[in-house]
Amino acid sequence: MKRTLKPLTAAVLIASAQLSGVAFAQTTKAPAAPATQAAPAAGSEEPQQHFGRAVEAFAKKDYKVSASEIRKATGYMRLEAGRVTGNARQELNSSVAELDKLADSVEKGAVKDEKSMDMDFARANHALALAHRAEAAESWARKDYNKAGSDLKAAARDLKSAAGWAGAKAKAGASGAVADTEALGDKLATGATWTSDEVGRGFDVLGHALDKLGHKIGVK
């Protein structure tokens, strides 16, 4: 059964923030104080880079290297799974298990062609995007706007990568949400003025795009 991402409307986000003792103004600006620094791998592009190298090595019939690149990507995904909870962690763990099996099959020469790996990589990037979206919501609720912006940009990047593996039609379909999420992430990260309604809508746009792509690529 397909999971549907719970919409993160402004009201929901504000309510969760108030439970932790944080109040929000309707229009605000990121503080000048240093934001919390993310762990090195949190927004890393390494998984996608390793997926690309895995495909290149596979095309050269260097199956051992291809499998090694896939396993390197899962190392980052395991780290990310330790930072999130709920559906985000579940999807990451599911994708890691899927990639572990893929790496074993690739190493044995049991995978027919590199295109056979595309959906596995799409689901992996989708899981990473979901995790970064969850982290962005938590950061925003803590008023760590710089971190929230960075996480949103990471989510946009991973959504773009996931859609790219899924094909040209999926990539085109996700392009609007990718652009909107990147723009919101930049606004939060650079200290530009924003409204809580704007942020809530941005999370909803990203969530709907992830739902749509997840259905297309077979996320369970």
CSV table of C-alpha atoms in Angstrom, one decimal:
chain,number,residue,atom,x,y,z
A,1,MET,CA,0.0,0.0,0.0
A,2,LYS,CA,1.3,3.4,-1.0
A,3,ARG,CA,2.0,5.8,1.9
A,4,THR,CA,0.8,9.3,1.6
A,5,LEU,CA,2.9,12.0,3.1
A,6,LYS,CA,1.2,14.0,5.8
A,7,PRO,CA,0.8,17.6,4.6
A,8,LEU,CA,3.0,19.9,6.6
A,9,THR,CA,0.8,23.0,6.6
A,10,ALA,CA,1.8,26.1,8.4
A,11,ALA,CA,-0.7,25.4,11.1
A,12,VAL,CA,0.7,22.0,11.8
A,13,LEU,CA,4.2,23.2,11.8
A,14,ILE,CA,3.5,26.1,14.1
A,15,ALA,CA,1.5,23.9,16.5
A,16,SER,CA,4.4,21.4,16.7
A,17,ALA,CA,6.8,24.2,17.3
A,18,GLN,CA,4.7,25.7,20.1
A,19,LEU,CA,4.6,22.4,21.9
A,20,SER,CA,8.4,22.7,22.2
A,21,GLY,CA,8.1,26.3,23.5
A,22,VAL,CA,8.8,28.0,20.2
A,23,ALA,CA,6.5,30.8,19.0
A,24,PHE,CA,6.3,32.1,15.4
A,25,ALA,CA,5.5,35.5,13.9
A,26,GLN,CA,3.6,35.5,10.7
A,27,THR,CA,6.4,37.2,8.9
A,28,THR,CA,10.0,36.8,10.0
A,29,LYS,CA,13.6,36.8,9.0
A,30,ALA,CA,16.3,34.3,9.8
A,31,PRO,CA,18.4,35.3,12.8
A,32,ALA,CA,22.0,36.5,12.4
A,33,ALA,CA,23.2,34.1,15.1
A,34,PRO,CA,25.2,31.0,13.8
A,35,ALA,CA,22.9,28.1,12.9
A,36,THR,CA,23.4,24.6,14.0
A,37,GLN,CA,25.9,22.8,11.8
A,38,ALA,CA,24.7,19.7,10.1
A,39,ALA,CA,26.7,16.5,10.3
A,40,PRO,CA,28.9,16.2,7.2
A,41,ALA,CA,26.9,13.6,5.4
A,42,ALA,CA,23.5,15.2,5.9
A,43,GLY,CA,23.2,17.0,2.7
A,44,SER,CA,25.9,15.2,0.8
A,45,GLU,CA,25.6,14.5,-2.9
A,46,GLU,CA,27.8,11.4,-2.5
A,47,PRO,CA,25.0,8.8,-2.9
A,48,GLN,CA,24.0,10.2,-6.3
A,49,GLN,CA,27.7,10.4,-7.4
A,50,HIS,CA,28.2,6.8,-6.4
A,51,PHE,CA,25.1,5.7,-8.3
A,52,GLY,CA,26.5,7.4,-11.4
A,53,ARG,CA,29.9,5.7,-11.0
A,54,ALA,CA,28.1,2.4,-10.4
A,55,VAL,CA,26.4,2.7,-13.8
A,56,GLU,CA,29.6,3.7,-15.5
A,57,ALA,CA,31.5,0.7,-14.1
A,58,PHE,CA,28.7,-1.6,-15.0
A,59,ALA,CA,28.8,-0.4,-18.6
A,60,LYS,CA,32.5,-1.4,-18.6
A,61,LYS,CA,31.6,-4.8,-17.1
A,62,ASP,CA,33.6,-4.0,-14.0
A,63,TYR,CA,30.9,-5.5,-11.8
A,64,LYS,CA,33.0,-5.5,-8.7
A,65,VAL,CA,33.6,-1.8,-8.8
A,66,SER,CA,30.0,-1.2,-9.7
A,67,ALA,CA,28.9,-3.1,-6.6
A,68,SER,CA,31.4,-1.3,-4.5
A,69,GLU,CA,30.0,2.1,-5.5
A,70,ILE,CA,26.5,1.0,-4.6
A,71,ARG,CA,27.7,-0.1,-1.2
A,72,LYS,CA,29.4,3.2,-0.6
A,73,ALA,CA,26.1,5.0,-1.3
A,74,THR,CA,24.3,2.8,1.2
A,75,GLY,CA,26.8,3.8,3.8
A,76,TYR,CA,25.6,7.4,3.6
A,77,MET,CA,22.0,6.3,3.6
A,78,ARG,CA,22.5,4.3,6.8
A,79,LEU,CA,23.9,7.5,8.4
A,80,GLU,CA,20.9,9.5,7.3
A,81,ALA,CA,18.5,6.8,8.6
A,82,GLY,CA,20.0,7.4,12.0
A,83,ARG,CA,19.0,11.0,11.9
A,84,VAL,CA,15.3,10.6,11.2
A,85,THR,CA,12.3,8.6,12.4
A,86,GLY,CA,8.9,7.3,11.2
A,87,ASN,CA,8.2,6.9,7.5
A,88,ALA,CA,11.5,8.6,6.5
A,89,ARG,CA,13.6,6.1,8.4
A,90,GLN,CA,11.4,3.2,7.2
A,91,GLU,CA,11.8,4.1,3.6
A,92,LEU,CA,15.6,4.6,3.9
A,93,ASN,CA,16.0,1.2,5.6
A,94,SER,CA,13.9,-0.4,2.9
A,95,SER,CA,16.0,1.2,0.2
A,96,VAL,CA,19.2,0.2,1.8
A,97,ALA,CA,18.1,-3.4,1.9
A,98,GLU,CA,17.1,-3.2,-1.7
A,99,LEU,CA,20.5,-1.8,-2.7
A,100,ASP,CA,22.3,-4.4,-0.7
A,101,LYS,CA,20.6,-7.1,-2.7
A,102,LEU,CA,21.3,-5.2,-5.9
A,103,ALA,CA,25.0,-4.9,-5.1
A,104,ASP,CA,25.3,-8.6,-4.5
A,105,SER,CA,23.5,-9.3,-7.8
A,106,VAL,CA,25.7,-6.9,-9.7
A,107,GLU,CA,28.9,-8.4,-8.3
A,108,LYS,CA,27.7,-11.8,-9.4
A,109,GLY,CA,27.0,-10.6,-12.9
A,110,ALA,CA,23.3,-11.4,-12.4
A,111,VAL,CA,22.0,-8.0,-13.5
A,112,LYS,CA,21.0,-7.8,-17.1
A,113,ASP,CA,21.9,-4.2,-17.9
A,114,GLU,CA,22.5,-0.9,-16.2
A,115,LYS,CA,18.9,0.3,-16.9
A,116,SER,CA,17.8,-2.4,-14.5
A,117,MET,CA,19.3,-0.4,-11.7
A,118,ASP,CA,17.4,2.8,-12.4
A,119,MET,CA,14.3,2.3,-10.3
A,120,ASP,CA,16.4,1.1,-7.3
A,121,PHE,CA,18.4,4.4,-7.5
A,122,ALA,CA,15.2,6.4,-8.0
A,123,ARG,CA,13.8,4.9,-4.8
A,124,ALA,CA,17.0,5.6,-2.9
A,125,ASN,CA,17.0,9.3,-3.9
A,126,HIS,CA,13.3,9.5,-3.1
A,127,ALA,CA,14.0,8.1,0.4
A,128,LEU,CA,16.8,10.7,0.9
A,129,ALA,CA,14.5,13.5,-0.2
A,130,LEU,CA,11.8,12.3,2.2
A,131,ALA,CA,14.4,12.3,5.0
A,132,HIS,CA,15.6,15.8,4.2
A,133,ARG,CA,12.1,17.1,4.1
A,134,ALA,CA,11.5,15.7,7.6
A,135,GLU,CA,14.8,17.2,8.9
A,136,ALA,CA,13.8,20.6,7.3
A,137,ALA,CA,10.5,20.6,9.2
A,138,GLU,CA,12.2,19.8,12.5
A,139,SER,CA,14.8,22.6,11.9
A,140,TRP,CA,12.2,25.1,11.0
A,141,ALA,CA,10.2,24.3,14.2
A,142,ARG,CA,13.4,24.9,16.2
A,143,LYS,CA,13.8,28.3,14.4
A,144,ASP,CA,17.0,27.1,12.9
A,145,TYR,CA,16.1,28.6,9.5
A,146,ASN,CA,19.5,28.3,7.9
A,147,LYS,CA,19.5,24.5,8.6
A,148,ALA,CA,15.9,24.2,7.4
A,149,GLY,CA,16.9,26.0,4.2
A,150,SER,CA,19.8,23.7,3.6
A,151,ASP,CA,17.7,20.6,4.2
A,152,LEU,CA,15.0,21.8,1.8
A,153,LYS,CA,17.6,22.4,-0.9
A,154,ALA,CA,19.0,18.9,-0.2
A,155,ALA,CA,15.4,17.5,-0.6
A,156,ALA,CA,15.0,19.4,-3.9
A,157,ARG,CA,18.3,18.0,-5.2
A,158,ASP,CA,17.3,14.4,-4.2
A,159,LEU,CA,13.8,14.8,-5.7
A,160,LYS,CA,15.4,15.9,-9.0
A,161,SER,CA,17.8,13.0,-8.9
A,162,ALA,CA,15.1,10.5,-8.2
A,163,ALA,CA,12.9,11.8,-11.0
A,164,GLY,CA,15.9,11.8,-13.3
A,165,TRP,CA,16.4,8.0,-12.7
A,166,ALA,CA,12.7,7.5,-13.3
A,167,GLY,CA,12.8,9.0,-16.8
A,168,ALA,CA,12.3,12.2,-18.8
A,169,LYS,CA,8.5,12.4,-18.1
A,170,ALA,CA,9.0,12.1,-14.3
A,171,LYS,CA,11.8,14.6,-14.4
A,172,ALA,CA,9.6,17.1,-16.2
A,173,GLY,CA,6.8,16.5,-13.8
A,174,ALA,CA,8.9,17.1,-10.7
A,175,SER,CA,10.7,20.2,-12.1
A,176,GLY,CA,8.2,22.8,-10.8
A,177,ALA,CA,8.4,21.4,-7.2
A,178,VAL,CA,12.2,21.2,-7.4
A,179,ALA,CA,12.4,24.8,-8.4
A,180,ASP,CA,9.9,26.0,-5.8
A,181,THR,CA,11.7,24.0,-3.0
A,182,GLU,CA,15.1,25.3,-4.0
A,183,ALA,CA,13.8,28.9,-4.0
A,184,LEU,CA,12.2,28.4,-0.5
A,185,GLY,CA,15.4,26.8,0.7
A,186,ASP,CA,17.5,29.7,-0.6
A,187,LYS,CA,15.2,32.2,1.1
A,188,LEU,CA,15.4,30.5,4.5
A,189,ALA,CA,19.1,29.9,4.3
A,190,THR,CA,20.0,33.4,3.2
A,191,GLY,CA,17.9,35.2,5.8
A,192,ALA,CA,15.3,36.7,3.3
A,193,THR,CA,11.9,37.6,4.6
A,194,TRP,CA,9.2,34.8,4.5
A,195,THR,CA,5.8,34.0,5.9
A,196,SER,CA,4.8,30.9,7.8
A,197,ASP,CA,2.0,30.3,5.3
A,198,GLU,CA,4.6,30.4,2.5
A,199,VAL,CA,6.7,27.9,4.3
A,200,GLY,CA,3.7,25.6,4.9
A,201,ARG,CA,2.7,25.7,1.2
A,202,GLY,CA,6.3,25.0,0.3
A,203,PHE,CA,6.4,21.8,2.4
A,204,ASP,CA,3.0,20.8,0.9
A,205,VAL,CA,4.3,21.2,-2.7
A,206,LEU,CA,7.3,19.1,-1.9
A,207,GLY,CA,5.2,16.5,-0.2
A,208,HIS,CA,2.8,16.2,-3.0
A,209,ALA,CA,5.6,15.9,-5.5
A,210,LEU,CA,7.2,13.1,-3.5
A,211,ASP,CA,3.9,11.3,-3.2
A,212,LYS,CA,3.4,11.5,-7.0
A,213,LEU,CA,6.9,10.3,-7.8
A,214,GLY,CA,6.8,7.6,-5.1
A,215,HIS,CA,3.7,6.1,-6.7
A,216,LYS,CA,5.3,6.1,-10.1
A,217,ILE,CA,8.5,4.4,-9.0
A,218,GLY,CA,6.8,1.8,-6.8
A,219,VAL,CA,7.6,3.0,-3.3
A,220,LYS,CA,5.7,0.8,-0.9
